[in-house]
Amino acid sequence: NIAKQQGYQTSFLSGSYRHSFYMDKIAPLAGFDTYYGSEDLTTQLHPDAPKSQWGGWDYDLLMSGHQLVAKSKQPFLSVMFSVSTHTPWTLPAQDWRKFKGKSNQEKFLNTIYYTDWVLGKYFEAVEKSPYADNTIFMLLADHASGNMAHPDMREQYRVPLLILGPNIKPGVD
């Protein structure tokens, strides 16, 4: 609602099913103009792959989000909620099975490998867009996996934040 009061067009896209976590109800209450669940995503790199337990695939989510904001009125605020790296760590195809074992850690790393590839494709598309030079991107995990033990509990749940944008100097804080 604050963004809308400032003249922003707003959208929320979720890779999960439309009704998951009541996002279809929460997004309009939070003031988002547009809400998509996985059933609404327009691109489909993996049309023959069964949907994951949680919904759609990250490629479809991010590329649908890119298409939506590329035609949006500026300024805009868009949130994209990814689910491909959640348990049970399935992949849309074996192309992204870099780690051949069957442990939870290897399955998780394969989904990270897939999502990393997707982010590369997304930013390749963004670089060619009219909004690339005046947009700040924030990539944030909602939580770390509690399914893989780490000797230091704080490290197990450390959640990274990546901020990219024009005139933002590289650094680690």
PDB file of N, CA and C in Angstrom, residues 97-143:
ATOM      1  N   ARG A  97      20.864 -32.102 -12.721  1.00  0.00           N
ATOM      2  CA  ARG A  97      21.335 -33.044 -11.696  1.00  0.00           C
ATOM      3  C   ARG A  97      22.853 -33.112 -11.762  1.00  0.00           C
ATOM      4  N   LYS A  98      23.486 -32.103 -11.202  1.00  0.00           N
ATOM      5  CA  LYS A  98      24.948 -32.008 -11.192  1.00  0.00           C
ATOM      6  C   LYS A  98      25.545 -32.954 -10.153  1.00  0.00           C
ATOM      7  N   PHE A  99      24.873 -33.085  -9.013  1.00  0.00           N
ATOM      8  CA  PHE A  99      25.345 -33.939  -7.927  1.00  0.00           C
ATOM      9  C   PHE A  99      24.576 -35.252  -8.005  1.00  0.00           C
ATOM     10  N   LYS A 100      25.285 -36.350  -8.194  1.00  0.00           N
ATOM     11  CA  LYS A 100      24.653 -37.622  -8.557  1.00  0.00           C
ATOM     12  C   LYS A 100      24.150 -38.449  -7.392  1.00  0.00           C
ATOM     13  N   GLY A 101      24.523 -38.088  -6.169  1.00  0.00           N
ATOM     14  CA  GLY A 101      24.086 -38.867  -5.011  1.00  0.00           C
ATOM     15  C   GLY A 101      22.612 -38.672  -4.708  1.00  0.00           C
ATOM     16  N   LYS A 102      22.139 -39.383  -3.699  1.00  0.00           N
ATOM     17  CA  LYS A 102      20.723 -39.337  -3.330  1.00  0.00           C
ATOM     18  C   LYS A 102      20.487 -38.752  -1.945  1.00  0.00           C
ATOM     19  N   SER A 103      21.536 -38.204  -1.341  1.00  0.00           N
ATOM     20  CA  SER A 103      21.365 -37.626  -0.012  1.00  0.00           C
ATOM     21  C   SER A 103      20.551 -36.336  -0.108  1.00  0.00           C
ATOM     22  N   ASN A 104      19.973 -35.922   1.020  1.00  0.00           N
ATOM     23  CA  ASN A 104      19.235 -34.661   1.048  1.00  0.00           C
ATOM     24  C   ASN A 104      20.114 -33.492   0.630  1.00  0.00           C
ATOM     25  N   GLN A 105      21.360 -33.503   1.074  1.00  0.00           N
ATOM     26  CA  GLN A 105      22.255 -32.404   0.730  1.00  0.00           C
ATOM     27  C   GLN A 105      22.486 -32.344  -0.778  1.00  0.00           C
ATOM     28  N   GLU A 106      22.705 -33.488  -1.420  1.00  0.00           N
ATOM     29  CA  GLU A 106      22.930 -33.486  -2.868  1.00  0.00           C
ATOM     30  C   GLU A 106      21.671 -33.087  -3.635  1.00  0.00           C
ATOM     31  N   LYS A 107      20.517 -33.530  -3.178  1.00  0.00           N
ATOM     32  CA  LYS A 107      19.260 -33.116  -3.813  1.00  0.00           C
ATOM     33  C   LYS A 107      19.065 -31.608  -3.679  1.00  0.00           C
ATOM     34  N   PHE A 108      19.325 -31.094  -2.480  1.00  0.00           N
ATOM     35  CA  PHE A 108      19.210 -29.657  -2.238  1.00  0.00           C
ATOM     36  C   PHE A 108      20.174 -28.886  -3.145  1.00  0.00           C
ATOM     37  N   LEU A 109      21.425 -29.333  -3.215  1.00  0.00           N
ATOM     38  CA  LEU A 109      22.413 -28.649  -4.055  1.00  0.00           C
ATOM     39  C   LEU A 109      22.003 -28.661  -5.532  1.00  0.00           C
ATOM     40  N   ASN A 110      21.371 -29.734  -5.979  1.00  0.00           N
ATOM     41  CA  ASN A 110      20.887 -29.773  -7.365  1.00  0.00           C
ATOM     42  C   ASN A 110      19.815 -28.709  -7.609  1.00  0.00           C
ATOM     43  N   THR A 111      18.919 -28.506  -6.631  1.00  0.00           N
ATOM     44  CA  THR A 111      17.904 -27.472  -6.820  1.00  0.00           C
ATOM     45  C   THR A 111      18.533 -26.082  -6.789  1.00  0.00           C
ATOM     46  N   ILE A 112      19.566 -25.905  -5.979  1.00  0.00           N
ATOM     47  CA  ILE A 112      20.294 -24.631  -5.970  1.00  0.00           C
ATOM     48  C   ILE A 112      20.966 -24.421  -7.329  1.00  0.00           C
ATOM     49  N   TYR A 113      21.555 -25.473  -7.877  1.00  0.00           N
ATOM     50  CA  TYR A 113      22.185 -25.415  -9.202  1.00  0.00           C
ATOM     51  C   TYR A 113      21.160 -24.985 -10.254  1.00  0.00           C
ATOM     52  N   TYR A 114      19.973 -25.556 -10.208  1.00  0.00           N
ATOM     53  CA  TYR A 114      18.894 -25.189 -11.138  1.00  0.00           C
ATOM     54  C   TYR A 114      18.506 -23.720 -10.953  1.00  0.00           C
ATOM     55  N   THR A 115      18.262 -23.302  -9.721  1.00  0.00           N
ATOM     56  CA  THR A 115      17.836 -21.927  -9.477  1.00  0.00           C
ATOM     57  C   THR A 115      18.935 -20.937  -9.854  1.00  0.00           C
ATOM     58  N   ASP A 116      20.187 -21.285  -9.639  1.00  0.00           N
ATOM     59  CA  ASP A 116      21.298 -20.436 -10.061  1.00  0.00           C
ATOM     60  C   ASP A 116      21.282 -20.264 -11.586  1.00  0.00           C
ATOM     61  N   TRP A 117      21.052 -21.343 -12.315  1.00  0.00           N
ATOM     62  CA  TRP A 117      20.943 -21.276 -13.776  1.00  0.00           C
ATOM     63  C   TRP A 117      19.784 -20.359 -14.182  1.00  0.00           C
ATOM     64  N   VAL A 118      18.650 -20.507 -13.501  1.00  0.00           N
ATOM     65  CA  VAL A 118      17.478 -19.680 -13.783  1.00  0.00           C
ATOM     66  C   VAL A 118      17.792 -18.202 -13.553  1.00  0.00           C
ATOM     67  N   LEU A 119      18.443 -17.892 -12.442  1.00  0.00           N
ATOM     68  CA  LEU A 119      18.794 -16.499 -12.174  1.00  0.00           C
ATOM     69  C   LEU A 119      19.693 -15.932 -13.272  1.00  0.00           C
ATOM     70  N   GLY A 120      20.606 -16.737 -13.788  1.00  0.00           N
ATOM     71  CA  GLY A 120      21.442 -16.297 -14.907  1.00  0.00           C
ATOM     72  C   GLY A 120      20.603 -15.947 -16.122  1.00  0.00           C
ATOM     73  N   LYS A 121      19.652 -16.805 -16.466  1.00  0.00           N
ATOM     74  CA  LYS A 121      18.764 -16.554 -17.614  1.00  0.00           C
ATOM     75  C   LYS A 121      17.897 -15.313 -17.370  1.00  0.00           C
ATOM     76  N   TYR A 122      17.418 -15.165 -16.145  1.00  0.00           N
ATOM     77  CA  TYR A 122      16.588 -14.013 -15.790  1.00  0.00           C
ATOM     78  C   TYR A 122      17.367 -12.710 -15.975  1.00  0.00           C
ATOM     79  N   PHE A 123      18.579 -12.650 -15.430  1.00  0.00           N
ATOM     80  CA  PHE A 123      19.343 -11.404 -15.533  1.00  0.00           C
ATOM     81  C   PHE A 123      19.843 -11.157 -16.956  1.00  0.00           C
ATOM     82  N   GLU A 124      20.031 -12.200 -17.756  1.00  0.00           N
ATOM     83  CA  GLU A 124      20.317 -11.990 -19.184  1.00  0.00           C
ATOM     84  C   GLU A 124      19.152 -11.263 -19.847  1.00  0.00           C
ATOM     85  N   ALA A 125      17.930 -11.669 -19.541  1.00  0.00           N
ATOM     86  CA  ALA A 125      16.741 -11.020 -20.105  1.00  0.00           C
ATOM     87  C   ALA A 125      16.590  -9.602 -19.559  1.00  0.00           C
ATOM     88  N   VAL A 126      16.824  -9.425 -18.256  1.00  0.00           N
ATOM     89  CA  VAL A 126      16.692  -8.108 -17.631  1.00  0.00           C
ATOM     90  C   VAL A 126      17.658  -7.108 -18.259  1.00  0.00           C
ATOM     91  N   GLU A 127      18.906  -7.542 -18.530  1.00  0.00           N
ATOM     92  CA  GLU A 127      19.908  -6.641 -19.100  1.00  0.00           C
ATOM     93  C   GLU A 127      19.445  -6.002 -20.401  1.00  0.00           C
ATOM     94  N   LYS A 128      18.589  -6.674 -21.143  1.00  0.00           N
ATOM     95  CA  LYS A 128      18.091  -6.174 -22.432  1.00  0.00           C
ATOM     96  C   LYS A 128      16.812  -5.364 -22.280  1.00  0.00           C
ATOM     97  N   SER A 129      16.323  -5.208 -21.056  1.00  0.00           N
ATOM     98  CA  SER A 129      15.023  -4.582 -20.825  1.00  0.00           C
ATOM     99  C   SER A 129      15.154  -3.079 -20.602  1.00  0.00           C
ATOM    100  N   PRO A 130      14.045  -2.361 -20.785  1.00  0.00           N
ATOM    101  CA  PRO A 130      14.073  -0.913 -20.537  1.00  0.00           C
ATOM    102  C   PRO A 130      14.160  -0.548 -19.053  1.00  0.00           C
ATOM    103  N   TYR A 131      13.924  -1.479 -18.168  1.00  0.00           N
ATOM    104  CA  TYR A 131      13.942  -1.165 -16.739  1.00  0.00           C
ATOM    105  C   TYR A 131      15.252  -1.538 -16.043  1.00  0.00           C
ATOM    106  N   ALA A 132      16.189  -2.128 -16.769  1.00  0.00           N
ATOM    107  CA  ALA A 132      17.419  -2.641 -16.157  1.00  0.00           C
ATOM    108  C   ALA A 132      18.242  -1.561 -15.460  1.00  0.00           C
ATOM    109  N   ASP A 133      18.299  -0.378 -16.033  1.00  0.00           N
ATOM    110  CA  ASP A 133      19.189   0.658 -15.509  1.00  0.00           C
ATOM    111  C   ASP A 133      18.613   1.483 -14.366  1.00  0.00           C
ATOM    112  N   ASN A 134      17.345   1.249 -14.014  1.00  0.00           N
ATOM    113  CA  ASN A 134      16.773   2.039 -12.922  1.00  0.00           C
ATOM    114  C   ASN A 134      16.010   1.167 -11.922  1.00  0.00           C
ATOM    115  N   THR A 135      16.485  -0.059 -11.760  1.00  0.00           N
ATOM    116  CA  THR A 135      15.804  -0.994 -10.862  1.00  0.00           C
ATOM    117  C   THR A 135      16.793  -1.558  -9.845  1.00  0.00           C
ATOM    118  N   ILE A 136      16.340  -1.673  -8.616  1.00  0.00           N
ATOM    119  CA  ILE A 136      17.121  -2.327  -7.569  1.00  0.00           C
ATOM    120  C   ILE A 136      16.522  -3.714  -7.358  1.00  0.00           C
ATOM    121  N   PHE A 137      17.366  -4.719  -7.371  1.00  0.00           N
ATOM    122  CA  PHE A 137      16.952  -6.107  -7.191  1.00  0.00           C
ATOM    123  C   PHE A 137      17.440  -6.579  -5.820  1.00  0.00           C
ATOM    124  N   MET A 138      16.544  -7.214  -5.088  1.00  0.00           N
ATOM    125  CA  MET A 138      16.906  -7.790  -3.792  1.00  0.00           C
ATOM    126  C   MET A 138      16.560  -9.271  -3.833  1.00  0.00           C
ATOM    127  N   LEU A 139      17.532 -10.110  -3.611  1.00  0.00           N
ATOM    128  CA  LEU A 139      17.316 -11.553  -3.561  1.00  0.00           C
ATOM    129  C   LEU A 139      17.506 -11.988  -2.120  1.00  0.00           C
ATOM    130  N   LEU A 140      16.458 -12.579  -1.564  1.00  0.00           N
ATOM    131  CA  LEU A 140      16.460 -12.954  -0.152  1.00  0.00           C
ATOM    132  C   LEU A 140      15.787 -14.301   0.011  1.00  0.00           C
ATOM    133  N   ALA A 141      16.426 -15.176   0.768  1.00  0.00           N
ATOM    134  CA  ALA A 141      15.809 -16.460   1.096  1.00  0.00           C
ATOM    135  C   ALA A 141      14.843 -16.258   2.251  1.00  0.00           C
ATOM    136  N   ASP A 142      13.786 -17.057   2.277  1.00  0.00           N
ATOM    137  CA  ASP A 142      12.859 -16.945   3.405  1.00  0.00           C
ATOM    138  C   ASP A 142      13.349 -17.751   4.601  1.00  0.00           C
ATOM    139  N   HIS A 143      14.121 -18.796   4.367  1.00  0.00           N
ATOM    140  CA  HIS A 143      14.717 -19.572   5.447  1.00  0.00           C
ATOM    141  C   HIS A 143      15.733 -20.522   4.840  1.00  0.00           C
TER     142      HIS A 143
END
